[in-house]
Coordinates of C-alpha atoms in Angstrom, one line a residue:
Chain A
M1 CA 0.0 0.0 0.0
A2 CA 2.8 2.4 0.9
L3 CA 4.5 1.6 -2.3
A4 CA 1.4 2.0 -4.3
L5 CA 1.2 5.6 -3.1
F6 CA 4.4 6.5 -4.7
R7 CA 4.3 4.3 -7.8
K8 CA 2.2 5.2 -10.7
A9 CA -0.7 2.8 -10.5
E10 CA -0.7 0.3 -13.4
I11 CA -3.8 0.1 -15.5
E12 CA -5.0 -3.5 -15.1
A13 CA -5.8 -5.3 -18.3
P14 CA -9.5 -5.9 -18.9
P15 CA -10.8 -9.4 -19.4
D16 CA -10.7 -10.9 -22.8
V17 CA -13.0 -9.1 -25.2
E18 CA -14.3 -12.4 -26.6
A19 CA -15.5 -13.5 -23.2
A20 CA -18.3 -11.1 -23.3
S21 CA -21.5 -12.3 -24.8
L22 CA -23.2 -8.9 -25.3
R23 CA -22.2 -6.6 -28.1
S24 CA -22.4 -3.5 -25.8
D25 CA -20.0 -5.2 -23.3
R26 CA -17.6 -6.0 -26.1
F27 CA -17.7 -2.4 -27.1
R28 CA -16.9 -1.4 -23.5
L29 CA -14.1 -3.9 -23.1
E30 CA -12.4 -2.8 -26.2
R31 CA -12.2 0.8 -25.0
E32 CA -11.8 0.3 -21.3
T33 CA -8.0 0.6 -21.3
D34 CA -8.2 4.1 -22.9
W35 CA -10.8 5.2 -20.4
R36 CA -8.7 4.1 -17.5
R37 CA -5.7 5.9 -19.0
L38 CA -7.7 9.1 -19.3
E39 CA -8.9 8.7 -15.7
A40 CA -5.3 8.4 -14.5
I41 CA -4.2 11.6 -16.4
V42 CA -7.3 13.5 -15.1
E43 CA -6.5 12.3 -11.6
A44 CA -2.9 13.6 -11.8
L45 CA -4.1 16.9 -13.2
E46 CA -6.6 17.3 -10.4
R47 CA -3.9 16.7 -7.9
N48 CA -1.8 19.3 -9.6
R49 CA 1.0 16.7 -10.2
L50 CA 1.9 17.8 -13.7
R51 CA 5.4 16.3 -13.5
R52 CA 3.9 12.8 -13.0
I53 CA 2.3 13.0 -16.4
S54 CA 4.5 11.8 -19.2
D55 CA 4.7 13.8 -22.4
D56 CA 2.9 11.0 -24.3
D57 CA 0.0 11.1 -21.9
L58 CA -0.3 14.9 -22.1
L59 CA -0.3 14.8 -25.9
A60 CA -2.9 12.0 -25.8
L61 CA -5.2 13.9 -23.4
P62 CA -7.3 15.7 -26.0
V63 CA -7.6 12.6 -28.1
L64 CA -8.5 10.4 -25.2
Y65 CA -11.0 13.0 -24.1
R66 CA -12.7 13.0 -27.5
Q67 CA -12.7 9.3 -27.5
A68 CA -14.4 9.1 -24.2
V69 CA -17.0 11.7 -25.3
S70 CA -17.8 9.6 -28.4
S71 CA -17.8 6.4 -26.4
L72 CA -20.4 8.0 -24.1
A73 CA -22.5 9.2 -27.0
V74 CA -22.4 5.6 -28.5
A75 CA -23.0 3.9 -25.2
R76 CA -26.1 6.0 -24.5
E77 CA -27.6 4.7 -27.7
T78 CA -26.5 1.1 -27.5
S79 CA -25.8 0.1 -23.9
L80 CA -28.1 -0.4 -20.9
D81 CA -25.3 -1.0 -18.5
A82 CA -26.1 1.7 -15.9
A83 CA -22.8 1.4 -14.0
T84 CA -20.8 1.9 -17.1
L85 CA -22.9 4.8 -18.2
A86 CA -22.5 6.5 -14.8
Y87 CA -18.7 5.9 -14.9
L88 CA -18.4 7.4 -18.3
E89 CA -20.5 10.4 -17.5
G90 CA -18.4 11.1 -14.4
L91 CA -15.2 10.6 -16.4
V92 CA -16.2 12.9 -19.2
R93 CA -17.4 15.5 -16.8
R94 CA -14.1 15.4 -14.9
A95 CA -12.1 15.5 -18.1
W96 CA -14.2 18.3 -19.4
F97 CA -13.3 20.4 -16.4
Q98 CA -9.6 19.8 -17.0
V99 CA -9.7 20.2 -20.8
Y100 CA -11.9 23.3 -20.7
G101 CA -10.6 24.6 -17.4
P102 CA -8.8 27.9 -16.8
R103 CA -6.0 28.1 -19.3
T104 CA -3.6 30.6 -17.7
S105 CA -1.5 30.0 -14.6
F106 CA -1.7 32.5 -11.8
G107 CA 1.7 34.0 -12.7
A108 CA 0.7 34.5 -16.4
W109 CA -2.6 36.0 -15.3
L110 CA -0.9 38.4 -12.9
R111 CA 1.6 39.6 -15.6
R112 CA -1.2 40.3 -18.1
F113 CA -3.2 42.0 -15.3
L114 CA -0.3 44.3 -14.4
T115 CA 0.8 45.1 -17.9
G116 CA -2.5 46.5 -19.2
G117 CA -5.4 44.3 -18.1
W118 CA -6.0 46.3 -15.0
S119 CA -5.8 49.7 -16.7
A120 CA -8.1 48.6 -19.4
A121 CA -10.7 47.4 -16.9
V122 CA -10.4 50.7 -15.0
R123 CA -11.0 52.6 -18.2
T124 CA -14.1 50.6 -19.0
L125 CA -15.6 51.8 -15.7
W126 CA -15.1 55.5 -16.6
L127 CA -18.8 56.4 -16.0
D128 CA -18.9 54.6 -12.7
L129 CA -15.7 56.3 -11.7
C130 CA -17.2 59.7 -12.5
I131 CA -20.3 58.8 -10.4
A132 CA -18.2 57.6 -7.5
A133 CA -15.9 60.7 -7.6
A134 CA -18.9 63.0 -7.7
V135 CA -20.5 61.2 -4.7
M136 CA -17.2 61.4 -2.8
V137 CA -16.8 65.2 -3.5
A138 CA -20.4 65.7 -2.5
G139 CA -19.9 63.7 0.7
T140 CA -16.8 65.8 1.6
L141 CA -18.7 69.0 0.9
A142 CA -21.7 67.8 3.0
G143 CA -19.4 66.9 5.9
W144 CA -17.8 70.3 5.7
L145 CA -21.0 72.2 5.5
L146 CA -22.7 70.2 8.3
V147 CA -19.9 70.8 10.7
A148 CA -19.6 74.4 9.7
R149 CA -23.2 75.0 10.6
D150 CA -23.2 73.1 13.8
P151 CA -20.0 71.6 15.3
E152 CA -22.0 69.0 17.1
W153 CA -22.3 67.2 13.8
Y154 CA -18.7 66.4 14.1
Y155 CA -19.2 63.9 16.8
A156 CA -22.0 62.2 15.0
L157 CA -19.9 61.9 11.8
V158 CA -16.5 61.1 13.1
G159 CA -17.2 59.5 16.4
E160 CA -14.5 57.2 17.7
A161 CA -12.1 57.9 14.9
A162 CA -11.4 61.4 16.2
Q163 CA -8.4 60.5 18.4
G164 CA -8.2 64.0 19.9
R165 CA -8.9 65.8 16.7
T166 CA -12.0 67.6 17.9
P167 CA -13.4 71.0 17.1
G168 CA -12.6 72.5 20.5
A169 CA -9.0 71.4 20.6
G170 CA -6.4 74.1 20.3
R171 CA -4.0 74.6 17.4
E172 CA -1.1 73.0 19.2
A173 CA -3.1 69.9 20.1
L174 CA -4.2 69.5 16.5
A175 CA -0.8 70.1 15.1
E176 CA 0.5 67.4 17.5
T177 CA -1.8 64.8 15.8
L178 CA -0.2 65.5 12.5
K179 CA 3.4 64.9 13.7
G180 CA 5.3 61.9 12.6
T181 CA 7.4 59.7 14.9
A182 CA 11.1 60.0 15.1
S183 CA 11.9 56.3 14.9
G184 CA 10.5 53.5 12.7
E185 CA 9.5 51.2 15.5
G186 CA 6.0 49.8 15.6
L187 CA 5.3 51.2 12.1
T188 CA 5.1 47.8 10.4
V189 CA 2.2 46.8 12.7
F190 CA 0.5 50.1 12.0
A191 CA 0.9 49.7 8.2
A192 CA -0.3 46.1 8.3
Y193 CA -3.3 47.1 10.4
L194 CA -4.2 50.1 8.1
F195 CA -3.9 47.9 5.1
S196 CA -6.2 45.1 6.3
N197 CA -8.7 47.6 7.7
N198 CA -8.9 49.7 4.5
S199 CA -9.1 46.7 2.3
G200 CA -12.0 45.4 4.3
V201 CA -13.9 48.7 3.8
T202 CA -13.1 48.7 0.0
I203 CA -14.1 45.1 -0.5
M204 CA -17.3 45.8 1.4
A205 CA -18.0 48.8 -0.8
F206 CA -17.7 46.5 -3.8
A207 CA -19.7 43.6 -2.4
L208 CA -22.6 45.9 -1.3
G209 CA -22.9 47.1 -4.9
F210 CA -25.0 43.9 -5.4
A211 CA -28.0 45.7 -3.9
F212 CA -28.2 48.0 -7.0
G213 CA -25.3 50.1 -5.7
I214 CA -27.2 52.0 -3.1
P215 CA -25.3 50.8 0.0
T216 CA -22.1 51.5 -1.9
L217 CA -23.1 55.1 -2.3
L218 CA -24.1 55.4 1.3
L219 CA -20.7 54.0 2.4
L220 CA -18.9 56.4 0.2
I221 CA -20.9 59.4 1.4
H222 CA -20.3 58.4 5.1
N223 CA -16.6 58.0 4.7
T224 CA -16.1 61.2 2.8
A225 CA -18.3 63.2 5.1
M226 CA -16.0 62.2 7.9
L227 CA -13.1 63.6 5.8
G228 CA -15.0 66.8 5.2
A229 CA -15.7 67.3 8.8
M230 CA -12.0 66.8 9.7
L231 CA -11.0 69.2 7.0
W232 CA -13.2 71.9 8.5
V233 CA -11.8 71.4 12.0
F234 CA -8.2 71.8 10.8
A235 CA -9.0 74.6 8.4
E236 CA -10.7 76.5 11.3
A237 CA -7.5 76.1 13.3
G238 CA -5.5 77.4 10.3
L239 CA -3.9 74.0 9.7
G240 CA -5.7 73.3 6.4
W241 CA -2.6 73.0 4.3
E242 CA -0.7 70.9 6.8
F243 CA -3.7 68.6 7.2
A244 CA -4.1 68.2 3.4
A245 CA -0.4 67.4 3.1
W246 CA -0.6 64.9 6.0
L247 CA -3.6 63.3 4.3
S248 CA -2.3 63.4 0.7
I249 CA 0.9 61.4 1.2
H250 CA -1.1 58.1 1.3
G251 CA -4.5 59.6 0.6
T252 CA -4.1 59.9 -3.1
T253 CA -3.5 56.2 -3.3
E254 CA -6.0 55.2 -0.6
F255 CA -8.8 57.4 -2.0
G256 CA -7.9 56.1 -5.4
A257 CA -8.5 52.6 -4.2
I258 CA -11.7 53.5 -2.4
L259 CA -12.8 55.2 -5.6
L260 CA -12.1 52.0 -7.6
G261 CA -14.0 49.9 -5.1
G262 CA -16.9 52.2 -5.1
A263 CA -17.0 52.4 -8.9
A264 CA -16.8 48.6 -9.1
G265 CA -19.8 48.3 -6.7
I266 CA -21.7 51.0 -8.6
H267 CA -21.0 49.2 -11.9
I268 CA -22.4 45.9 -10.6
G269 CA -25.5 47.7 -9.2
R270 CA -26.0 49.6 -12.4
S271 CA -25.7 46.6 -14.7
M272 CA -28.2 44.7 -12.6
A273 CA -30.7 47.6 -12.4
F274 CA -30.3 48.5 -16.1
P275 CA -29.1 45.4 -17.9
G276 CA -30.1 46.7 -21.3
E277 CA -30.5 44.0 -23.9
R278 CA -28.9 41.3 -21.9
A279 CA -30.5 39.1 -19.3
V280 CA -30.0 40.3 -15.7
L281 CA -27.9 37.2 -14.8
A282 CA -25.7 37.6 -17.8
A283 CA -25.2 41.3 -17.2
A284 CA -24.4 40.7 -13.5
S285 CA -21.8 38.1 -14.3
E286 CA -20.2 40.2 -17.0
A287 CA -19.9 43.1 -14.6
G288 CA -18.6 40.8 -11.8
R289 CA -15.8 39.5 -14.0
L290 CA -14.8 42.9 -15.1
T291 CA -14.9 44.5 -11.7
A292 CA -13.0 41.6 -10.0
Q293 CA -9.9 42.8 -11.8
V294 CA -10.4 46.3 -10.6
M295 CA -10.8 45.0 -7.1
V296 CA -7.6 43.0 -7.1
G297 CA -5.9 46.3 -8.2
A298 CA -7.6 48.2 -5.5
V299 CA -6.3 45.8 -2.9
L300 CA -2.8 46.2 -4.4
M301 CA -3.1 50.0 -4.2
L302 CA -4.1 49.6 -0.5
I303 CA -0.9 47.7 0.2
V304 CA 1.0 50.7 -1.2
A305 CA -1.2 53.1 0.7
G306 CA -0.7 51.2 3.9
L307 CA 3.1 51.4 3.5
L308 CA 2.9 55.1 2.7
E309 CA 0.7 55.8 5.6
G310 CA 2.5 53.6 8.1
Y311 CA 6.0 54.6 7.1
G312 CA 6.1 57.5 4.8
R313 CA 3.7 59.7 6.8
Q314 CA 5.3 58.9 10.1
L315 CA 8.9 59.5 8.9
I316 CA 8.4 62.4 6.6
E317 CA 7.3 65.5 8.5
E318 CA 7.7 68.4 6.1
P319 CA 4.3 69.2 4.6
L320 CA 5.8 70.1 1.3
A321 CA 7.6 66.7 1.0
R322 CA 4.4 64.9 2.1
G323 CA 2.5 66.8 -0.6
A324 CA 5.1 66.0 -3.2
V325 CA 5.0 62.3 -2.5
G326 CA 1.2 62.3 -2.6
G327 CA 1.2 64.3 -5.8
T328 CA 3.7 62.0 -7.4
M329 CA 1.6 59.0 -6.6
L330 CA -1.5 60.7 -8.0
V331 CA 0.2 61.4 -11.3
F332 CA 1.6 57.9 -11.4
W333 CA -1.7 56.3 -10.9
I334 CA -3.5 58.5 -13.5
A335 CA -0.7 57.9 -16.0
Y336 CA -0.8 54.1 -15.4
F337 CA -4.5 53.9 -15.9
L338 CA -4.6 56.1 -19.0
L339 CA -1.6 54.6 -20.7
G340 CA -1.7 50.9 -19.8
R341 CA -2.6 49.0 -23.0
A342 CA -3.7 45.4 -22.8
R343 CA -2.3 43.0 -25.3
P344 CA -4.8 40.6 -26.8
A345 CA -5.0 37.5 -24.7
P346 CA -3.2 34.6 -26.5
H347 CA -5.7 31.8 -25.6
E348 CA -9.0 33.5 -25.4
T349 CA -11.8 31.5 -26.8
Chain B
M1 CA -25.2 8.6 -3.4
T2 CA -27.5 11.5 -2.9
A3 CA -30.3 9.7 -4.8
A4 CA -30.4 7.1 -2.0
I5 CA -31.1 9.8 0.6
A6 CA -33.1 12.5 -1.1
P7 CA -36.3 11.8 -2.8
Q8 CA -35.8 11.1 -6.5
S9 CA -37.9 14.2 -7.5
A10 CA -35.7 16.6 -5.5
V11 CA -32.7 15.3 -7.3
A12 CA -34.4 15.5 -10.7
A13 CA -35.2 19.2 -10.0
R14 CA -31.5 19.9 -9.6
R15 CA -30.5 18.2 -12.9
R16 CA -29.2 20.5 -15.6
E17 CA -27.7 19.7 -18.9
L18 CA -25.1 21.5 -20.9
V19 CA -23.8 20.8 -24.3
T20 CA -20.0 20.4 -24.7
P21 CA -18.2 21.8 -27.7
E22 CA -18.2 18.2 -29.1
G23 CA -22.0 18.4 -29.1
L24 CA -22.5 15.9 -26.3
A25 CA -25.2 16.7 -23.7
L26 CA -23.5 16.4 -20.3
P27 CA -25.8 16.2 -17.3
F28 CA -24.9 18.1 -14.2
T29 CA -26.5 18.1 -10.8
V30 CA -26.6 21.4 -8.9
A31 CA -25.3 21.0 -5.4
S32 CA -28.0 21.1 -2.7
R33 CA -28.2 23.9 -0.3
G34 CA -27.5 21.5 2.5
A35 CA -24.2 20.3 0.9
R36 CA -23.1 23.8 0.3
A37 CA -23.8 24.9 3.9
G38 CA -22.1 21.8 5.1
A39 CA -19.0 22.5 3.0
L40 CA -18.9 26.1 4.3
I41 CA -19.2 24.9 7.9
L42 CA -16.4 22.4 7.4
D43 CA -14.1 25.1 5.9
L44 CA -14.9 27.6 8.7
T45 CA -14.2 24.9 11.2
L46 CA -10.9 24.1 9.5
I47 CA -9.9 27.8 9.7
F48 CA -11.0 28.0 13.3
V49 CA -9.1 24.9 14.3
G50 CA -6.0 26.2 12.4
F51 CA -6.1 29.5 14.3
T52 CA -6.7 27.8 17.6
V53 CA -3.6 25.6 17.1
L54 CA -1.6 28.6 16.1
F55 CA -2.8 30.5 19.2
F56 CA -1.7 27.6 21.5
L57 CA 1.6 27.3 19.7
L58 CA 2.3 30.9 20.3
L59 CA 1.2 30.5 23.9
A60 CA 3.6 27.6 24.3
M61 CA 6.3 29.8 23.0
G62 CA 5.4 32.2 25.8
L63 CA 3.5 34.7 23.7
G64 CA 0.0 35.5 24.8
V65 CA -2.1 37.3 22.2
F66 CA -2.6 40.2 24.7
D67 CA 1.1 40.9 24.6
L68 CA 0.7 41.8 21.0
A69 CA -1.2 44.9 22.0
N70 CA 2.0 46.6 23.2
A71 CA 4.1 45.0 20.4
E72 CA 5.6 48.3 19.4
R73 CA 8.3 48.0 22.0
I74 CA 9.7 44.6 21.1
P75 CA 10.9 44.0 17.6
A76 CA 10.3 40.2 17.6
L77 CA 6.7 40.7 18.8
E78 CA 6.2 43.4 16.2
F79 CA 7.1 40.9 13.5
I80 CA 4.7 38.3 14.9
A81 CA 1.9 41.0 15.2
V82 CA 2.4 41.9 11.5
V83 CA 2.4 38.2 10.5
M84 CA -0.8 37.7 12.5
I85 CA -2.6 40.7 10.9
L86 CA -1.7 39.6 7.4
L87 CA -2.5 36.0 8.2
V88 CA -6.0 36.9 9.3
F89 CA -6.5 39.1 6.2
L90 CA -5.2 36.4 3.9
T91 CA -7.4 33.7 5.5
R92 CA -10.4 35.9 5.2
Y93 CA -10.0 36.6 1.6
G94 CA -7.4 34.1 0.3
Y95 CA -8.4 30.7 1.7
F96 CA -11.4 30.1 -0.6
L97 CA -9.8 32.0 -3.4
A98 CA -6.6 29.9 -3.5
F99 CA -8.4 26.5 -3.3
E100 CA -11.1 27.3 -5.8
L101 CA -8.4 28.6 -8.3
G102 CA -6.8 25.1 -8.2
P103 CA -7.6 22.4 -10.7
R104 CA -10.2 20.8 -8.5
G105 CA -12.2 24.1 -8.2
A106 CA -13.1 23.3 -4.6
T107 CA -12.1 24.0 -1.0
P108 CA -11.3 21.1 1.3
G109 CA -14.9 21.4 2.6
K110 CA -16.4 21.3 -0.9
R111 CA -14.2 18.3 -1.8
A112 CA -15.3 16.4 1.2
L113 CA -18.9 16.8 0.2
G114 CA -18.2 16.0 -3.5
I115 CA -19.0 19.4 -5.0
R116 CA -17.1 22.0 -7.0
V117 CA -17.4 25.4 -8.5
A118 CA -18.0 25.6 -12.2
A119 CA -18.9 28.3 -14.8
R120 CA -22.6 28.6 -15.4
G121 CA -23.3 27.6 -18.9
E122 CA -20.7 26.4 -21.4
G123 CA -17.9 28.9 -20.7
R124 CA -14.6 28.4 -19.0
L125 CA -14.2 29.0 -15.4
T126 CA -11.9 32.1 -15.2
A127 CA -9.7 33.5 -12.4
E128 CA -11.8 36.7 -12.5
A129 CA -15.0 34.8 -11.8
I130 CA -13.4 33.0 -8.8
I131 CA -12.2 36.4 -7.5
A132 CA -15.6 38.0 -7.9
R133 CA -17.5 35.2 -6.1
N134 CA -15.1 35.2 -3.2
L135 CA -15.1 39.0 -2.7
M136 CA -18.8 38.8 -2.4
R137 CA -18.4 36.1 0.3
D138 CA -17.4 38.8 2.6
V139 CA -20.9 40.3 3.0
E140 CA -22.5 36.9 2.8
V141 CA -20.5 35.0 5.3
F142 CA -18.0 37.0 7.3
I143 CA -19.9 40.2 8.1
P144 CA -23.1 38.3 9.2
T145 CA -21.0 36.0 11.3
M146 CA -19.2 38.9 13.0
F147 CA -22.4 40.8 13.4
L148 CA -24.0 37.8 15.1
L149 CA -21.0 37.4 17.4
S150 CA -20.8 41.1 18.3
G151 CA -24.6 41.4 18.8
M152 CA -24.9 38.4 21.0
G153 CA -26.0 39.3 24.5
S154 CA -26.2 43.0 23.9
D155 CA -29.4 44.8 23.0
F156 CA -30.0 44.9 19.3
G157 CA -32.2 48.0 18.9
V158 CA -34.0 49.1 15.8
A159 CA -30.8 49.7 13.8
G160 CA -29.5 46.3 14.7
L161 CA -32.8 44.7 13.5
A162 CA -32.6 46.6 10.3
A163 CA -29.0 45.6 9.7
S164 CA -29.8 41.9 10.4
A165 CA -32.8 41.9 8.1
W166 CA -30.5 43.5 5.4
L167 CA -27.8 40.8 6.0
M168 CA -30.4 38.1 5.9
V169 CA -31.1 39.1 2.3
F170 CA -27.6 38.0 1.5
V171 CA -27.6 34.9 3.7
L172 CA -30.9 33.6 2.5
F173 CA -30.3 34.5 -1.2
P174 CA -29.6 30.8 -2.2
C175 CA -33.0 29.8 -1.0
F176 CA -34.8 31.9 -3.5
N177 CA -33.6 30.8 -6.8
R178 CA -33.7 27.6 -8.8
D179 CA -30.0 27.0 -9.1
N180 CA -29.2 27.6 -5.4
L181 CA -27.0 30.6 -6.4
R182 CA -25.6 32.8 -3.7
A183 CA -25.1 36.5 -4.5
G184 CA -21.4 35.8 -5.3
D185 CA -22.3 33.1 -7.8
L186 CA -24.7 35.4 -9.5
V187 CA -22.2 38.2 -9.8
A188 CA -19.4 35.8 -11.0
G189 CA -21.5 33.7 -13.4
T190 CA -20.7 30.5 -11.5
W191 CA -22.6 27.8 -9.8
V192 CA -21.7 24.8 -7.6
V193 CA -22.3 21.3 -9.0
E194 CA -21.9 17.8 -7.7
T195 CA -18.9 15.8 -8.9
P196 CA -19.8 12.2 -8.2
R197 CA -17.0 9.7 -8.9
H198 CA -17.8 6.2 -10.0
K199 CA -15.4 3.3 -10.2
L200 CA -15.7 1.3 -13.4
A201 CA -17.5 -1.8 -12.4
Q202 CA -17.1 -5.3 -13.9
A203 CA -18.7 -5.9 -17.3
M204 CA -21.9 -8.0 -16.7
S205 CA -21.9 -10.4 -19.6
I206 CA -18.5 -12.1 -18.9
A207 CA -20.3 -14.5 -16.6
P208 CA -20.4 -18.0 -18.1
D209 CA -22.8 -18.4 -20.9
R210 CA -25.9 -20.2 -19.7
T211 CA -28.1 -20.0 -22.7
A212 CA -28.1 -23.8 -22.8
T213 CA -29.5 -24.1 -19.2
Y214 CA -32.1 -21.3 -19.3
R215 CA -34.0 -20.6 -22.4
F216 CA -36.1 -17.4 -22.3
G217 CA -38.6 -16.9 -25.0
E218 CA -40.1 -13.7 -26.5
A219 CA -43.0 -13.8 -24.2
E220 CA -40.9 -14.0 -21.0
L221 CA -38.5 -11.2 -22.1
S222 CA -41.1 -8.7 -23.3
V223 CA -42.5 -8.3 -19.7
Y224 CA -39.8 -6.0 -18.5
G225 CA -38.2 -2.7 -19.6
E226 CA -35.0 -0.8 -19.1
H227 CA -35.8 0.4 -15.6
E228 CA -36.3 -3.2 -14.4
L229 CA -33.1 -4.3 -16.1
Q230 CA -31.1 -1.7 -14.3
V231 CA -32.7 -2.6 -11.0
L232 CA -31.7 -6.2 -11.7
E233 CA -28.2 -4.9 -12.5
G234 CA -28.0 -3.3 -9.1
V235 CA -29.1 -6.5 -7.3
L236 CA -26.5 -8.5 -9.2
R237 CA -23.7 -6.0 -8.4
Q238 CA -24.7 -5.9 -4.7
N239 CA -24.7 -9.7 -4.6
N240 CA -27.0 -10.1 -1.6
R241 CA -28.5 -13.6 -1.4
V242 CA -31.7 -12.7 0.3
A243 CA -32.4 -9.9 -2.2
Q244 CA -31.5 -12.2 -5.1
R245 CA -34.0 -14.9 -3.9
Q246 CA -36.8 -12.3 -3.7
V247 CA -36.0 -11.1 -7.2
V248 CA -36.0 -14.7 -8.5
E249 CA -39.4 -15.3 -7.0
A250 CA -40.8 -12.0 -8.3
I251 CA -39.5 -12.7 -11.9
C252 CA -40.8 -16.2 -11.9
R253 CA -44.2 -15.0 -10.7
K254 CA -44.3 -12.5 -13.5
I255 CA -43.2 -14.8 -16.3
G256 CA -45.1 -17.8 -15.0
W257 CA -42.2 -20.0 -14.2
E258 CA -41.8 -22.2 -11.1
P259 CA -39.0 -20.8 -9.0
G260 CA -36.4 -23.5 -8.7
T261 CA -34.3 -24.1 -5.7
G262 CA -31.1 -24.1 -7.6
D263 CA -28.5 -21.3 -8.1
D264 CA -30.4 -18.0 -7.8
R265 CA -27.4 -16.0 -9.1
A266 CA -27.0 -18.2 -12.2
F267 CA -30.7 -17.8 -13.0
L268 CA -30.6 -14.0 -12.6
E269 CA -27.4 -13.7 -14.6
A270 CA -28.9 -15.6 -17.4
F271 CA -32.1 -13.6 -17.3
Y272 CA -30.2 -10.4 -17.2
A273 CA -28.0 -11.3 -20.2
A274 CA -31.0 -12.4 -22.2
L275 CA -33.2 -9.4 -21.3
R276 CA -30.3 -7.0 -22.0
A277 CA -29.5 -8.6 -25.3
R278 CA -33.1 -8.2 -26.4
L279 CA -33.6 -4.6 -25.2
E280 CA -30.3 -3.5 -26.7
Q281 CA -31.1 -5.2 -30.0
N282 CA -34.4 -3.3 -30.1
M283 CA -32.5 -0.1 -29.1
R284 CA -30.4 -0.4 -32.2
F285 CA -33.6 -0.4 -34.2
G286 CA -34.8 2.6 -32.4
K287 CA -37.4 0.8 -30.2
R288 CA -37.0 1.5 -26.5
K289 CA -39.1 0.2 -23.6
R290 CA -38.6 2.4 -20.6
D291 CA -40.2 0.2 -18.0
K292 CA -42.8 -2.6 -17.6
Y293 CA -45.7 -0.2 -18.1
D294 CA -44.3 1.0 -21.4
A295 CA -46.3 -0.5 -24.3
Q296 CA -43.4 -0.1 -26.7
G297 CA -41.2 -3.1 -27.7

């Protein structure tokens, strides 16, 4: 038994074809060896043991698959052996998954994704990006105006996230919250925490798009209203520029990612609410596959944002330098999304 | 397997057919809601057990989780804290993703229940589809679970009730469509199907030829149809003596023979071979007799 685990299992020879008295059984016995060979190859593919498959077997796979398909078609019309039919159906189904399974490896997919696939997907969402951006600007404005009229709103909007950045706090206290730390200790944890937290929010913005995009919009408004409220507090204290610089070093990347997540959610909601000529299910799955790429990109952006926020912001203190880093990132992302050109996929069918 | 437990009609309602590029109609059975819930619970248990083991390992190394709160001061602890944060994140979003991207298209839980993810319709299963369906899992599984855990014991209030009603829409989504799709399946264009595996059983007609001992005429063989033949096949493959005796008596009653006391199996094999030969011959001429009530053939 232990040996059998390591050795390639031999395909046992079927009984003599002439021994069978029924024509349909003779048909089966003649082809049985090929079926078993196909089964062994499919088994190895399923276990991801590509090295265990010989070149001969790999070349024979499409042929063996088609043979099994035609065997099944013939057997359905000529044989009443239920066990054999069930076996063949299961075999063809498993082989079908392998023969018509995903064609690219993860590495190849990632390469295509980074060199244009992602940019192309983002560009396709231009209308949703505009909607999400407009909603985010509106949310910021709403936050600002609400707090400007009545500072009590600040506590309702920001709540626990304030960390001492409250309307009544003095200029010094506020400036203190924008300071970096002298050493790099503890920043990795901070960066990792920020990344996982922000990714969670972005993925939620995407997933909630399923309900026709409305929860996504609410989530975007809530988060940007918080931003608007904070902006007002700092602007009141005469720290508007410092706060903007403090925010922009990672914010251009982070808000970019949130924008992408929101736009992806809106796109799904929009294509389900207004599927046009397509069926709702088809429209939803088309939108889902497109936005999935955007979402992978958004998570990558959030890794970058987490690093910038955890390290960059804490180690760089000069507002101008912070602003410069943030600006550079913004230009980089815009250029990347506008200029990335996808090469046509080699194996698309 | 499932056919034995669930009523036949429930299984039939989950049968779908798709046509392969070769033009062959390939039947699929959509996985039941029970199997999918079971697979999910298995996977979550696996994750939970994994983290518990990790927790105790860290504890054995003298690291309580609560030390991690002030990890900033000790570099080694800082590293572990980062790994833990990333590990939780990766598990939440990556566990299902990585397994479903594999050639089996199934997480360990799904594999254990004999189901897998497939593209709805005839298309290929793509990486994007798997990513989309697993990003949606967040609002369908993790957020409701966390909500439930955080809300337990405390007063829910109106907002809590509204939120749970809202989350229930996602959780109960698979109960309100024919293909048991969850929201993620709908968005990704996937579904979950059963992948039963069958061993290739012995050929039936290599048993010794007994046409000389038992001779069945046209009248005897025209009684039964394909359904009865396949029931008989099952009885022969199971090889249970009591069942075989009962079947011998039933057949003899039907065809008006006197059930002998001789070899039941030999009689059944001979009858099976003769009946199958006749039915298959008619099949080649386009005449099929579904069961004994079928007037054809």
